[in-house]
PDB file of C-alpha atoms in Angstrom:
ATOM      1  CA  MET F  26      -0.001  -0.444   0.025  1.00 39.00           C
ATOM      2  CA  SER F  27       1.259   3.699  -0.823  1.00 55.00           C
ATOM      3  CA  LYS F  28       2.065   5.693   2.056  1.00 85.00           C
ATOM      4  CA  VAL F  29       0.200   8.740   2.798  1.00 91.00           C
ATOM      5  CA  LEU F  30       1.878  12.018   1.803  1.00 93.00           C
ATOM      6  CA  LEU F  31      -0.681  14.146   2.986  1.00 96.00           C
ATOM      7  CA  GLN F  32      -3.832  13.889   5.556  1.00 96.00           C
ATOM      8  CA  MET F  33      -7.138  15.912   6.179  1.00 97.00           C
ATOM      9  CA  SER F  34      -8.145  14.355   9.142  1.00 95.00           C
ATOM     10  CA  PRO F  35     -12.441  15.198   9.733  1.00 96.00           C
ATOM     11  CA  ASP F  36     -11.011  17.062  12.949  1.00 97.00           C
ATOM     12  CA  LYS F  37      -8.691  19.253  11.156  1.00 97.00           C
ATOM     13  CA  ARG F  38     -10.920  20.131   8.294  1.00 98.00           C
ATOM     14  CA  ARG F  39     -13.388  20.386  10.743  1.00 98.00           C
ATOM     15  CA  ARG F  40     -11.754  22.672  12.397  1.00 98.00           C
ATOM     16  CA  ILE F  41     -10.805  25.173   9.940  1.00 98.00           C
ATOM     17  CA  ILE F  42     -13.886  25.150   8.706  1.00 98.00           C
ATOM     18  CA  ALA F  43     -15.521  26.036  12.246  1.00 98.00           C
ATOM     19  CA  GLY F  44     -12.867  28.946  11.852  1.00 97.00           C
ATOM     20  CA  MET F  45     -13.917  30.495   8.867  1.00 97.00           C
ATOM     21  CA  GLU F  46     -17.914  30.711  10.246  1.00 97.00           C
ATOM     22  CA  PHE F  47     -16.638  31.933  13.147  1.00 97.00           C
ATOM     23  CA  TYR F  48     -14.633  35.138  11.228  1.00 95.00           C
ATOM     24  CA  LEU F  49     -16.999  35.813   8.725  1.00 95.00           C
ATOM     25  CA  ALA F  50     -20.319  35.995  11.372  1.00 94.00           C
ATOM     26  CA  GLN F  51     -18.145  37.820  13.773  1.00 93.00           C
ATOM     27  CA  ALA F  52     -17.022  40.244  11.167  1.00 93.00           C
ATOM     28  CA  ARG F  53     -20.626  40.649   9.857  1.00 90.00           C
ATOM     29  CA  LYS F  54     -22.134  41.047  13.429  1.00 87.00           C
ATOM     30  CA  ARG F  55     -18.977  43.594  15.029  1.00 83.00           C
ATOM     31  CA  LEU F  56     -17.869  45.219  12.019  1.00 83.00           C
ATOM     32  CA  LEU F  57     -20.315  45.082   8.703  1.00 79.00           C
ATOM     33  CA  VAL F  58     -23.716  45.207  10.387  1.00 74.00           C
ATOM     34  CA  SER F  59     -23.050  49.086  11.633  1.00 68.00           C
ATOM     35  CA  PHE F  60     -22.763  50.021   8.086  1.00 62.00           C
ATOM     36  CA  ASP F  61     -25.680  48.937   6.837  1.00 63.00           C
ATOM     37  CA  ALA F  62     -27.129  51.426   4.130  1.00 54.00           C
ATOM     38  CA  SER F  63     -30.724  52.281   6.516  1.00 54.00           C
ATOM     39  CA  PRO F  64     -28.275  53.413   9.534  1.00 61.00           C
ATOM     40  CA  MET F  65     -25.825  55.128   7.882  1.00 55.00           C
ATOM     41  CA  GLU F  66     -28.316  57.234   6.187  1.00 60.00           C
ATOM     42  CA  ASP F  67     -30.388  57.747   9.297  1.00 61.00           C
ATOM     43  CA  GLU F  68     -27.100  58.449  11.069  1.00 62.00           C
ATOM     44  CA  ALA F  69     -25.762  61.117   8.346  1.00 53.00           C
ATOM     45  CA  ARG F  70     -29.670  63.412   8.463  1.00 60.00           C
ATOM     46  CA  THR F  71     -29.022  63.455  12.130  1.00 64.00           C
ATOM     47  CA  PHE F  72     -24.991  65.124  11.577  1.00 52.00           C
ATOM     48  CA  ALA F  73     -26.880  67.313   9.667  1.00 52.00           C
ATOM     49  CA  GLU F  74     -29.562  68.418  12.158  1.00 54.00           C
ATOM     50  CA  THR F  75     -26.583  68.508  14.886  1.00 62.00           C
ATOM     51  CA  HIS F  76     -24.678  70.877  12.854  1.00 49.00           C
ATOM     52  CA  PHE F  77     -27.507  72.813  11.816  1.00 46.00           C
ATOM     53  CA  HIS F  78     -28.134  73.522  15.655  1.00 50.00           C
ATOM     54  CA  ALA F  79     -24.132  74.180  16.223  1.00 56.00           C
ATOM     55  CA  ILE F  80     -23.718  76.166  13.370  1.00 50.00           C
ATOM     56  CA  GLY F  81     -27.290  77.986  14.218  1.00 48.00           C
ATOM     57  CA  ARG F  82     -26.440  79.557  17.215  1.00 50.00           C
ATOM     58  CA  HIS F  83     -24.579  81.972  15.265  1.00 49.00           C
ATOM     59  CA  PHE F  84     -27.692  83.119  13.538  1.00 45.00           C
ATOM     60  CA  ASP F  85     -27.780  87.043  12.836  1.00 48.00           C
ATOM     61  CA  PRO F  86     -31.384  87.681  11.061  1.00 54.00           C
ATOM     62  CA  GLU F  87     -29.561  90.718  10.154  1.00 52.00           C
ATOM     63  CA  HIS F  88     -26.908  88.742   8.122  1.00 46.00           C
ATOM     64  CA  HIS F  89     -27.930  85.358   7.371  1.00 48.00           C
ATOM     65  CA  ASP F  90     -29.996  84.078   5.823  1.00 53.00           C
ATOM     66  CA  VAL F  91     -31.542  80.305   7.518  1.00 49.00           C
ATOM     67  CA  SER F  92     -31.195  78.593   3.927  1.00 59.00           C
ATOM     68  CA  ASP F  93     -27.843  79.293   4.489  1.00 54.00           C
ATOM     69  CA  PHE F  94     -26.964  77.908   7.189  1.00 51.00           C
ATOM     70  CA  SER F  95     -29.600  75.028   6.194  1.00 59.00           C
ATOM     71  CA  ASP F  96     -27.692  74.045   2.449  1.00 60.00           C
ATOM     72  CA  ALA F  97     -24.214  74.613   4.862  1.00 61.00           C
ATOM     73  CA  ALA F  98     -25.731  71.255   7.028  1.00 60.00           C
ATOM     74  CA  TRP F  99     -26.420  69.433   4.352  1.00 62.00           C
ATOM     75  CA  GLU F 100     -23.289  69.216   2.582  1.00 68.00           C
ATOM     76  CA  ALA F 101     -21.624  68.997   5.409  1.00 66.00           C
ATOM     77  CA  ALA F 102     -23.649  65.565   6.087  1.00 62.00           C
ATOM     78  CA  ALA F 103     -23.237  64.710   2.663  1.00 66.00           C
ATOM     79  CA  ASP F 104     -20.123  64.766   2.946  1.00 70.00           C
ATOM     80  CA  PHE F 105     -20.193  63.105   5.802  1.00 69.00           C
ATOM     81  CA  HIS F 106     -22.179  59.925   4.548  1.00 61.00           C
ATOM     82  CA  ILE F 107     -19.432  59.764   1.636  1.00 71.00           C
ATOM     83  CA  ARG F 108     -17.061  59.436   4.295  1.00 75.00           C
ATOM     84  CA  LEU F 109     -19.072  56.583   5.376  1.00 78.00           C
ATOM     85  CA  ILE F 110     -19.298  55.006   2.328  1.00 78.00           C
ATOM     86  CA  ASP F 111     -15.874  54.914   2.028  1.00 83.00           C
ATOM     87  CA  MET F 112     -14.716  53.282   5.124  1.00 84.00           C
ATOM     88  CA  ARG F 113     -17.362  50.615   4.715  1.00 85.00           C
ATOM     89  CA  ARG F 114     -16.215  49.814   1.015  1.00 88.00           C
ATOM     90  CA  GLU F 115     -12.200  49.548   3.286  1.00 91.00           C
ATOM     91  CA  THR F 116     -13.765  47.071   6.310  1.00 91.00           C
ATOM     92  CA  MET F 117     -15.532  44.997   3.562  1.00 93.00           C
ATOM     93  CA  LEU F 118     -12.559  44.892   1.911  1.00 96.00           C
ATOM     94  CA  SER F 119     -10.026  44.444   4.759  1.00 95.00           C
ATOM     95  CA  VAL F 120     -12.755  41.362   5.671  1.00 96.00           C
ATOM     96  CA  VAL F 121     -11.909  39.545   2.266  1.00 97.00           C
ATOM     97  CA  ALA F 122      -8.299  40.408   2.679  1.00 97.00           C
ATOM     98  CA  GLY F 123      -8.918  39.032   6.412  1.00 97.00           C
ATOM     99  CA  MET F 124     -10.134  35.467   4.969  1.00 97.00           C
ATOM    100  CA  TYR F 125      -7.505  35.331   2.102  1.00 98.00           C
ATOM    101  CA  HIS F 126      -4.303  35.409   3.973  1.00 97.00           C
ATOM    102  CA  THR F 127      -5.938  33.010   6.884  1.00 97.00           C
ATOM    103  CA  TRP F 128      -7.032  30.591   4.019  1.00 98.00           C
ATOM    104  CA  GLU F 129      -3.438  31.326   2.677  1.00 97.00           C
ATOM    105  CA  LYS F 130      -1.466  30.321   5.185  1.00 98.00           C
ATOM    106  CA  GLN F 131      -3.655  27.752   7.147  1.00 98.00           C
ATOM    107  CA  LEU F 132      -3.088  25.610   3.790  1.00 98.00           C
ATOM    108  CA  ARG F 133       0.827  26.673   3.644  1.00 98.00           C
ATOM    109  CA  GLU F 134       1.230  25.378   7.602  1.00 98.00           C
ATOM    110  CA  TRP F 135      -0.914  21.978   6.776  1.00 98.00           C
ATOM    111  CA  LEU F 136       1.738  21.145   3.955  1.00 97.00           C
ATOM    112  CA  VAL F 137       4.988  22.354   5.608  1.00 97.00           C
ATOM    113  CA  GLN F 138       3.101  20.084   8.794  1.00 96.00           C
ATOM    114  CA  GLU F 139       2.302  17.350   6.619  1.00 96.00           C
ATOM    115  CA  PHE F 140       5.520  17.024   4.293  1.00 95.00           C
ATOM    116  CA  SER F 141       7.112  17.258   7.557  1.00 95.00           C
ATOM    117  CA  HIS F 142       6.431  13.573   7.984  1.00 93.00           C
ATOM    118  CA  SER F 143       7.895  12.140   4.863  1.00 91.00           C
ATOM    119  CA  PHE F 144      10.267  14.871   4.060  1.00 92.00           C
ATOM    120  CA  ASP F 145      13.442  17.238   5.438  1.00 93.00           C
ATOM    121  CA  MET F 146      12.020  20.444   5.512  1.00 94.00           C
ATOM    122  CA  THR F 147      15.094  22.480   5.701  1.00 94.00           C
ATOM    123  CA  ALA F 148      15.119  23.725   1.680  1.00 94.00           C
ATOM    124  CA  LEU F 149      11.409  22.782   1.691  1.00 96.00           C
ATOM    125  CA  ARG F 150      10.254  24.830   4.344  1.00 96.00           C
ATOM    126  CA  PRO F 151      11.065  28.299   2.458  1.00 96.00           C
ATOM    127  CA  ARG F 152       9.794  27.118  -1.101  1.00 96.00           C
ATOM    128  CA  LEU F 153       6.309  26.371   0.264  1.00 97.00           C
ATOM    129  CA  TRP F 154       6.263  29.990   2.181  1.00 97.00           C
ATOM    130  CA  GLN F 155       7.763  32.265  -0.647  1.00 96.00           C
ATOM    131  CA  LYS F 156       5.268  30.670  -3.434  1.00 96.00           C
ATOM    132  CA  LYS F 157       2.569  31.739  -4.863  1.00 94.00           C
ATOM    133  CA  SER F 158      -0.858  30.191  -4.257  1.00 94.00           C
ATOM    134  CA  GLU F 159      -1.352  29.198  -8.231  1.00 95.00           C
ATOM    135  CA  GLU F 160       2.083  27.895  -7.754  1.00 96.00           C
ATOM    136  CA  VAL F 161       1.203  26.280  -4.790  1.00 97.00           C
ATOM    137  CA  PHE F 162      -2.145  24.861  -6.749  1.00 96.00           C
ATOM    138  CA  THR F 163       0.384  23.689  -9.564  1.00 95.00           C
ATOM    139  CA  LEU F 164       1.894  21.662  -6.714  1.00 95.00           C
ATOM    140  CA  LEU F 165      -1.368  20.235  -5.717  1.00 95.00           C
ATOM    141  CA  ALA F 166      -2.086  19.280  -8.856  1.00 94.00           C
ATOM    142  CA  GLY F 167       0.574  16.993  -9.320  1.00 93.00           C
ATOM    143  CA  LEU F 168      -0.204  15.374  -6.285  1.00 93.00           C
ATOM    144  CA  GLY F 169      -3.082  14.278  -7.551  1.00 91.00           C
ATOM    145  CA  ILE F 170      -5.208  16.938  -6.083  1.00 93.00           C
ATOM    146  CA  SER F 171      -6.054  19.349  -9.177  1.00 93.00           C
ATOM    147  CA  PRO F 172      -8.672  22.170  -8.298  1.00 95.00           C
ATOM    148  CA  TYR F 173      -8.693  23.611 -11.469  1.00 95.00           C
ATOM    149  CA  SER F 174     -11.836  22.960 -13.185  1.00 95.00           C
ATOM    150  CA  GLU F 175     -13.881  22.948  -9.759  1.00 97.00           C
ATOM    151  CA  PRO F 176     -16.731  25.633  -9.134  1.00 96.00           C
ATOM    152  CA  PHE F 177     -14.565  27.363  -6.302  1.00 98.00           C
ATOM    153  CA  TYR F 178     -10.912  27.751  -8.051  1.00 97.00           C
ATOM    154  CA  SER F 179     -12.357  30.594 -10.289  1.00 97.00           C
ATOM    155  CA  ILE F 180     -13.845  32.360  -7.035  1.00 97.00           C
ATOM    156  CA  ILE F 181     -10.692  31.975  -5.299  1.00 98.00           C
ATOM    157  CA  ASP F 182      -8.391  33.285  -7.924  1.00 97.00           C
ATOM    158  CA  GLU F 183     -11.335  35.766  -8.022  1.00 97.00           C
ATOM    159  CA  CYS F 184     -10.850  36.900  -3.971  1.00 97.00           C
ATOM    160  CA  ARG F 185      -6.857  36.497  -4.993  1.00 97.00           C
ATOM    161  CA  LEU F 186      -7.038  39.681  -7.210  1.00 97.00           C
ATOM    162  CA  VAL F 187      -9.649  41.510  -5.332  1.00 97.00           C
ATOM    163  CA  VAL F 188      -7.003  41.265  -2.302  1.00 97.00           C
ATOM    164  CA  ASN F 189      -3.795  42.051  -4.420  1.00 96.00           C
ATOM    165  CA  VAL F 190      -5.504  45.132  -5.890  1.00 95.00           C
ATOM    166  CA  TYR F 191      -6.278  46.876  -2.571  1.00 95.00           C
ATOM    167  CA  LYS F 192      -3.051  46.404  -1.426  1.00 93.00           C
ATOM    168  CA  HIS F 193      -1.041  47.252  -4.377  1.00 93.00           C
ATOM    169  CA  ALA F 194      -3.407  49.530  -6.305  1.00 91.00           C
ATOM    170  CA  GLU F 195      -1.758  49.136  -9.997  1.00 90.00           C
ATOM    171  CA  GLY F 196      -0.295  46.025 -11.348  1.00 92.00           C
ATOM    172  CA  THR F 197      -0.619  42.995 -13.099  1.00 94.00           C
ATOM    173  CA  SER F 198      -4.075  41.927 -10.703  1.00 95.00           C
ATOM    174  CA  PHE F 199      -5.702  45.474 -11.212  1.00 92.00           C
ATOM    175  CA  GLU F 200      -5.107  44.780 -15.193  1.00 92.00           C
ATOM    176  CA  ASP F 201      -5.943  41.110 -15.141  1.00 94.00           C
ATOM    177  CA  LEU F 202      -9.290  41.217 -12.273  1.00 93.00           C
ATOM    178  CA  LYS F 203     -10.568  44.916 -15.053  1.00 88.00           C
ATOM    179  CA  ALA F 204     -10.359  42.788 -17.790  1.00 88.00           C
ATOM    180  CA  ARG F 205     -11.879  40.035 -16.100  1.00 90.00           C
ATOM    181  CA  GLN F 206     -14.886  41.470 -13.555  1.00 90.00           C
ATOM    182  CA  PRO F 207     -15.024  45.065 -14.220  1.00 86.00           C
ATOM    183  CA  ARG F 208     -17.821  44.910 -11.984  1.00 87.00           C
ATOM    184  CA  TYR F 209     -15.696  44.787  -8.958  1.00 91.00           C
ATOM    185  CA  PHE F 210     -15.139  48.438  -9.818  1.00 86.00           C
ATOM    186  CA  GLY F 211     -18.660  49.753  -9.506  1.00 73.00           C
ATOM    187  CA  MET F 212     -20.536  51.696 -12.440  1.00 60.00           C
ATOM    188  CA  ALA F 213     -20.174  55.284 -13.275  1.00 51.00           C
ATOM    189  CA  LEU F 214     -23.074  57.271 -15.825  1.00 40.00           C
ATOM    190  CA  ARG F 215     -21.301  58.880 -19.120  1.00 46.00           C
ATOM    191  CA  ASN F 216     -22.930  60.311 -21.393  1.00 49.00           C
ATOM    192  CA  GLY F 217     -26.556  59.055 -20.173  1.00 48.00           C
ATOM    193  CA  SER F 218     -25.483  55.111 -19.908  1.00 50.00           C
ATOM    194  CA  LEU F 219     -23.538  53.178 -17.274  1.00 49.00           C
ATOM    195  CA  SER F 220     -19.939  52.379 -17.550  1.00 54.00           C
ATOM    196  CA  PRO F 221     -17.509  50.883 -15.357  1.00 58.00           C
ATOM    197  CA  TYR F 222     -14.963  52.983 -13.223  1.00 61.00           C
ATOM    198  CA  THR F 223     -11.035  51.441 -14.058  1.00 67.00           C
ATOM    199  CA  ALA F 224      -9.086  52.883 -11.489  1.00 81.00           C
ATOM    200  CA  PRO F 225      -8.104  50.838  -8.449  1.00 86.00           C
ATOM    201  CA  GLU F 226      -9.529  53.669  -5.685  1.00 86.00           C
ATOM    202  CA  HIS F 227     -13.119  52.630  -7.281  1.00 86.00           C
ATOM    203  CA  LEU F 228     -12.605  48.837  -6.093  1.00 92.00           C
ATOM    204  CA  GLU F 229     -15.262  47.825  -3.768  1.00 91.00           C
ATOM    205  CA  VAL F 230     -16.839  44.007  -3.265  1.00 93.00           C
ATOM    206  CA  THR F 231     -20.883  43.915  -1.658  1.00 91.00           C
ATOM    207  CA  ASP F 232     -21.924  41.235   0.646  1.00 91.00           C
ATOM    208  CA  GLU F 233     -22.981  38.298  -1.530  1.00 93.00           C
ATOM    209  CA  ASP F 234     -19.374  38.719  -2.739  1.00 95.00           C
ATOM    210  CA  ILE F 235     -17.917  38.046   0.689  1.00 96.00           C
ATOM    211  CA  GLY F 236     -20.264  35.248   0.897  1.00 96.00           C
ATOM    212  CA  LEU F 237     -19.223  33.567  -2.417  1.00 97.00           C
ATOM    213  CA  PHE F 238     -14.978  33.829  -1.049  1.00 98.00           C
ATOM    214  CA  HIS F 239     -16.290  32.058   2.138  1.00 98.00           C
ATOM    215  CA  GLN F 240     -18.195  29.773   0.239  1.00 98.00           C
ATOM    216  CA  ALA F 241     -15.206  29.151  -2.356  1.00 98.00           C
ATOM    217  CA  ILE F 242     -12.949  28.645   0.567  1.00 98.00           C
ATOM    218  CA  SER F 243     -14.808  26.866   2.422  1.00 98.00           C
ATOM    219  CA  ASP F 244     -15.475  24.584  -0.758  1.00 98.00           C
ATOM    220  CA  PHE F 245     -11.227  23.587  -1.003  1.00 98.00           C
ATOM    221  CA  TRP F 246     -11.522  22.785   2.177  1.00 98.00           C
ATOM    222  CA  LYS F 247     -13.610  20.175   1.879  1.00 97.00           C
ATOM    223  CA  PHE F 248     -12.708  19.071  -1.362  1.00 97.00           C
ATOM    224  CA  LEU F 249      -8.956  18.117  -0.309  1.00 97.00           C
ATOM    225  CA  PRO F 250      -9.426  14.149   0.069  1.00 96.00           C
ATOM    226  CA  ASP F 251      -8.417  12.626   3.411  1.00 96.00           C
ATOM    227  CA  ASN F 252      -5.312  10.604   2.140  1.00 95.00           C
ATOM    228  CA  VAL F 253      -2.626  11.824  -0.749  1.00 93.00           C
ATOM    229  CA  PRO F 254      -0.794   9.061  -1.470  1.00 89.00           C
ATOM    230  CA  TRP F 255       3.249   8.361  -1.932  1.00 81.00           C
ATOM    231  CA  PRO F 256       4.376   7.681  -5.073  1.00 68.00           C
ATOM    232  CA  HIS F 257       2.185   9.595  -7.110  1.00 67.00           C
ATOM    233  CA  ASP F 258       0.847   9.299 -11.007  1.00 68.00           C
ATOM    234  CA  GLY F 259       0.891  12.998 -11.418  1.00 73.00           C
ATOM    235  CA  THR F 260       4.293  15.374 -12.264  1.00 88.00           C
ATOM    236  CA  VAL F 261       5.092  17.533  -9.517  1.00 90.00           C
ATOM    237  CA  PRO F 262       6.745  21.008  -9.719  1.00 93.00           C
ATOM    238  CA  ASP F 263      10.423  21.136  -9.958  1.00 94.00           C
ATOM    239  CA  TRP F 264      10.839  23.986  -7.439  1.00 95.00           C
ATOM    240  CA  PHE F 265       9.231  20.913  -5.051  1.00 94.00           C
ATOM    241  CA  ALA F 266      11.255  18.216  -6.432  1.00 92.00           C
ATOM    242  CA  LYS F 267      14.690  20.169  -5.631  1.00 93.00           C
ATOM    243  CA  ALA F 268      13.569  20.998  -2.659  1.00 94.00           C
ATOM    244  CA  VAL F 269      12.677  17.498  -1.596  1.00 90.00           C
ATOM    245  CA  GLY F 270      16.005  16.168  -3.481  1.00 84.00           C
ATOM    246  CA  ALA F 271      13.657  14.053  -5.325  1.00 54.00           C
ATOM    247  CA  ALA F 272      13.114  14.025  -9.098  1.00 37.00           C
ATOM    248  CA  GLY F 273       9.442  13.172  -8.826  1.00 41.00           C
TER     249      GLY F 273
END
């Protein structure tokens, strides 16, 4: 019988997925719920009223027009509302980034732990932490765990692009995401019709997007088999073969 190279125990799988569920539930409860549209609009109205009363202390009917004070209050409220929208956008993107980075970290930690039972990790450990997620997927495919035809794969890859644009703005990920899914940059009214924005600072995700990313990562963990044997029938990447001192 073939030696088991990688093992995903039911308990470990359950704990990882439970941790993800906790992360999303708490993010929604403690962060995202405070940015719901209705409360934000209510806060803007309250801000306008408070600001109106504050500046109203300086109202002089002989020198001021009350409409000027009212306009100033609503302009301040509009600015306040825009800032809240920007904060909501940043918070939602940070939730996605946290979810994605946790997945990357847990995947590499699992691989390091499992490979350490079979190989000297002196060269392999740093390689696993240095490689991009696409290269780790290539390794998994070479070990007979190909994710490419799975529905979750394209969604996780979109999540990767979103996180990279959030972190780095301009770059290859921005160009890729803009070409593949311009919807992440919102829509603007130009010449009487809607067209997508094309700048990194317009990047945004919806609560539905967050749910899709979360489900895709959860599906990835469910997809991993309980046991991956060694030797294998695939071809591992050269960097892995060299790190373990094997030709595959």
